[in-house]
PDB file of C-alpha atoms in Angstrom:
ATOM      1  CA  ALA A 288      51.752 -68.692  49.623  1.00  0.00           C
ATOM      2  CA  LYS A 289      50.621 -72.138  48.494  1.00  0.00           C
ATOM      3  CA  LYS A 290      49.049 -72.936  51.795  1.00  0.00           C
ATOM      4  CA  TYR A 291      47.088 -69.571  51.766  1.00  0.00           C
ATOM      5  CA  PHE A 292      45.931 -70.072  48.240  1.00  0.00           C
ATOM      6  CA  GLU A 293      44.637 -73.514  48.908  1.00  0.00           C
ATOM      7  CA  ASN A 294      43.031 -72.459  52.196  1.00  0.00           C
ATOM      8  CA  ALA A 295      41.163 -69.618  50.456  1.00  0.00           C
ATOM      9  CA  LEU A 296      40.172 -71.803  47.484  1.00  0.00           C
ATOM     10  CA  GLU A 297      38.824 -74.602  49.774  1.00  0.00           C
ATOM     11  CA  ASN A 298      36.851 -72.117  51.769  1.00  0.00           C
ATOM     12  CA  ASN A 299      35.668 -69.542  49.228  1.00  0.00           C
ATOM     13  CA  PRO A 300      36.632 -69.804  45.566  1.00  0.00           C
ATOM     14  CA  ASP A 301      34.474 -66.871  44.780  1.00  0.00           C
ATOM     15  CA  ILE A 302      36.985 -64.384  46.208  1.00  0.00           C
ATOM     16  CA  TYR A 303      37.530 -61.764  43.433  1.00  0.00           C
ATOM     17  CA  ASP A 304      40.552 -62.649  41.346  1.00  0.00           C
ATOM     18  CA  LEU A 305      41.645 -65.747  43.433  1.00  0.00           C
ATOM     19  CA  ILE A 306      41.265 -68.316  40.732  1.00  0.00           C
ATOM     20  CA  PRO A 307      43.281 -66.429  37.934  1.00  0.00           C
ATOM     21  CA  THR A 308      45.950 -65.389  40.621  1.00  0.00           C
ATOM     22  CA  TYR A 309      46.228 -68.974  41.763  1.00  0.00           C
ATOM     23  CA  LYS A 310      46.688 -70.214  38.196  1.00  0.00           C
ATOM     24  CA  GLN A 311      49.469 -67.636  37.693  1.00  0.00           C
ATOM     25  CA  PHE A 312      51.070 -68.727  40.933  1.00  0.00           C
ATOM     26  CA  VAL A 313      50.860 -72.470  39.899  1.00  0.00           C
ATOM     27  CA  LEU A 314      52.290 -71.948  36.530  1.00  0.00           C
ATOM     28  CA  LYS A 315      55.203 -69.707  37.801  1.00  0.00           C
ATOM     29  CA  ASN A 316      56.145 -72.142  40.463  1.00  0.00           C
ATOM     30  CA  ASN A 317      55.721 -75.378  38.351  1.00  0.00           C
ATOM     31  CA  LEU A 318      52.999 -76.760  40.590  1.00  0.00           C
ATOM     32  CA  LEU A 319      50.725 -78.059  37.855  1.00  0.00           C
ATOM     33  CA  PRO A 320      50.356 -81.776  38.897  1.00  0.00           C
ATOM     34  CA  GLN A 321      49.755 -80.745  42.525  1.00  0.00           C
ATOM     35  CA  ALA A 322      47.251 -78.026  41.574  1.00  0.00           C
ATOM     36  CA  ILE A 323      45.272 -80.491  39.374  1.00  0.00           C
ATOM     37  CA  ILE A 324      44.942 -82.902  42.217  1.00  0.00           C
ATOM     38  CA  PHE A 325      44.066 -80.180  44.753  1.00  0.00           C
ATOM     39  CA  ILE A 326      41.392 -78.468  42.575  1.00  0.00           C
ATOM     40  CA  ASN A 327      39.899 -81.875  41.693  1.00  0.00           C
ATOM     41  CA  LYS A 328      39.546 -82.646  45.396  1.00  0.00           C
ATOM     42  CA  ILE A 329      37.811 -79.339  46.086  1.00  0.00           C
ATOM     43  CA  ILE A 330      35.467 -79.913  43.160  1.00  0.00           C
ATOM     44  CA  THR A 331      34.761 -83.499  44.232  1.00  0.00           C
ATOM     45  CA  ARG A 332      34.302 -82.858  47.947  1.00  0.00           C
ATOM     46  CA  LYS A 333      32.995 -79.243  48.241  1.00  0.00           C
ATOM     47  CA  PHE A 334      31.984 -77.529  45.015  1.00  0.00           C
ATOM     48  CA  PRO A 335      30.855 -80.042  42.388  1.00  0.00           C
ATOM     49  CA  GLU A 336      28.787 -77.351  40.482  1.00  0.00           C
ATOM     50  CA  HIS A 337      31.353 -74.511  40.671  1.00  0.00           C
ATOM     51  CA  TYR A 338      31.696 -73.386  37.123  1.00  0.00           C
ATOM     52  CA  HIS A 339      34.894 -71.369  37.513  1.00  0.00           C
ATOM     53  CA  LEU A 340      36.769 -74.159  39.282  1.00  0.00           C
ATOM     54  CA  HIS A 341      35.855 -76.332  36.274  1.00  0.00           C
ATOM     55  CA  LEU A 342      37.185 -73.608  34.023  1.00  0.00           C
ATOM     56  CA  LEU A 343      40.362 -73.545  35.998  1.00  0.00           C
ATOM     57  CA  MET A 344      40.741 -77.361  35.558  1.00  0.00           C
ATOM     58  CA  ILE A 345      40.411 -76.779  31.817  1.00  0.00           C
ATOM     59  CA  ASP A 346      43.135 -74.283  31.800  1.00  0.00           C
ATOM     60  CA  LEU A 347      45.415 -76.518  34.023  1.00  0.00           C
ATOM     61  CA  TYR A 348      44.812 -79.606  31.724  1.00  0.00           C
ATOM     62  CA  ASN A 349      45.354 -77.498  28.728  1.00  0.00           C
ATOM     63  CA  GLU A 350      48.687 -76.228  30.147  1.00  0.00           C
ATOM     64  CA  ASN A 351      49.490 -79.944  30.580  1.00  0.00           C
ATOM     65  CA  LYS A 352      48.401 -80.686  26.853  1.00  0.00           C
ATOM     66  CA  ASP A 353      45.900 -83.335  28.032  1.00  0.00           C
ATOM     67  CA  VAL A 354      43.117 -83.032  25.574  1.00  0.00           C
ATOM     68  CA  ASN A 355      40.947 -85.886  26.962  1.00  0.00           C
ATOM     69  CA  HIS A 356      40.766 -84.153  30.444  1.00  0.00           C
ATOM     70  CA  VAL A 357      40.151 -80.794  28.895  1.00  0.00           C
ATOM     71  CA  LEU A 358      37.222 -82.245  27.069  1.00  0.00           C
ATOM     72  CA  MET A 359      35.881 -84.003  30.164  1.00  0.00           C
ATOM     73  CA  TYR A 360      35.868 -80.735  32.190  1.00  0.00           C
ATOM     74  CA  LEU A 361      34.455 -78.716  29.189  1.00  0.00           C
ATOM     75  CA  LYS A 362      31.505 -81.217  29.182  1.00  0.00           C
ATOM     76  CA  LYS A 363      31.064 -80.774  33.144  1.00  0.00           C
ATOM     77  CA  ALA A 364      31.290 -76.945  32.653  1.00  0.00           C
ATOM     78  CA  TYR A 365      28.640 -77.028  29.901  1.00  0.00           C
ATOM     79  CA  GLN A 366      26.321 -79.119  32.108  1.00  0.00           C
ATOM     80  CA  ILE A 367      26.591 -76.347  34.733  1.00  0.00           C
ATOM     81  CA  LYS A 368      26.315 -73.282  32.480  1.00  0.00           C
ATOM     82  CA  PRO A 369      25.530 -74.167  28.815  1.00  0.00           C
ATOM     83  CA  THR A 370      26.963 -71.692  26.373  1.00  0.00           C
ATOM     84  CA  SER A 371      27.377 -71.710  22.571  1.00  0.00           C
ATOM     85  CA  GLU A 372      31.099 -70.935  23.142  1.00  0.00           C
ATOM     86  CA  ILE A 373      31.668 -74.043  25.205  1.00  0.00           C
ATOM     87  CA  ALA A 374      29.469 -76.111  22.907  1.00  0.00           C
ATOM     88  CA  ASN A 375      31.597 -75.190  19.906  1.00  0.00           C
ATOM     89  CA  TYR A 376      34.889 -75.745  21.860  1.00  0.00           C
ATOM     90  CA  ILE A 377      33.626 -79.292  22.745  1.00  0.00           C
ATOM     91  CA  ASP A 378      32.708 -80.013  19.153  1.00  0.00           C
ATOM     92  CA  ASN A 379      36.045 -78.742  17.746  1.00  0.00           C
ATOM     93  CA  LEU A 380      38.079 -80.534  20.474  1.00  0.00           C
ATOM     94  CA  SER A 381      36.124 -83.897  20.124  1.00  0.00           C
ATOM     95  CA  LYS A 382      37.117 -84.002  16.433  1.00  0.00           C
ATOM     96  CA  ILE A 383      40.813 -83.675  17.591  1.00  0.00           C
ATOM     97  CA  ALA A 384      40.594 -85.978  20.405  1.00  0.00           C
ATOM     98  CA  HIS A 385      39.190 -88.906  18.596  1.00  0.00           C
TER      99      HIS A 385
END
């Protein structure tokens, strides 16, 4: 299943429900470190402006309790699609991280 998820994400991350289903698969199968590396590669190489992949990275790093990386990806997501919700989250998390 991992191979099929990765192939789909690499070629078309906009498939309906692919990202949340992949996240559930990753968490259920304890694949968090591998998923972080894989999604980072996809963002870097193919989809640097893909908002939902950035949100996935936020979720994955949040599961890993890595506040600094959550904050980094929040800022990237905000650059792609600025919302007041993300701005508030960045502000609140910045206070905790520093």
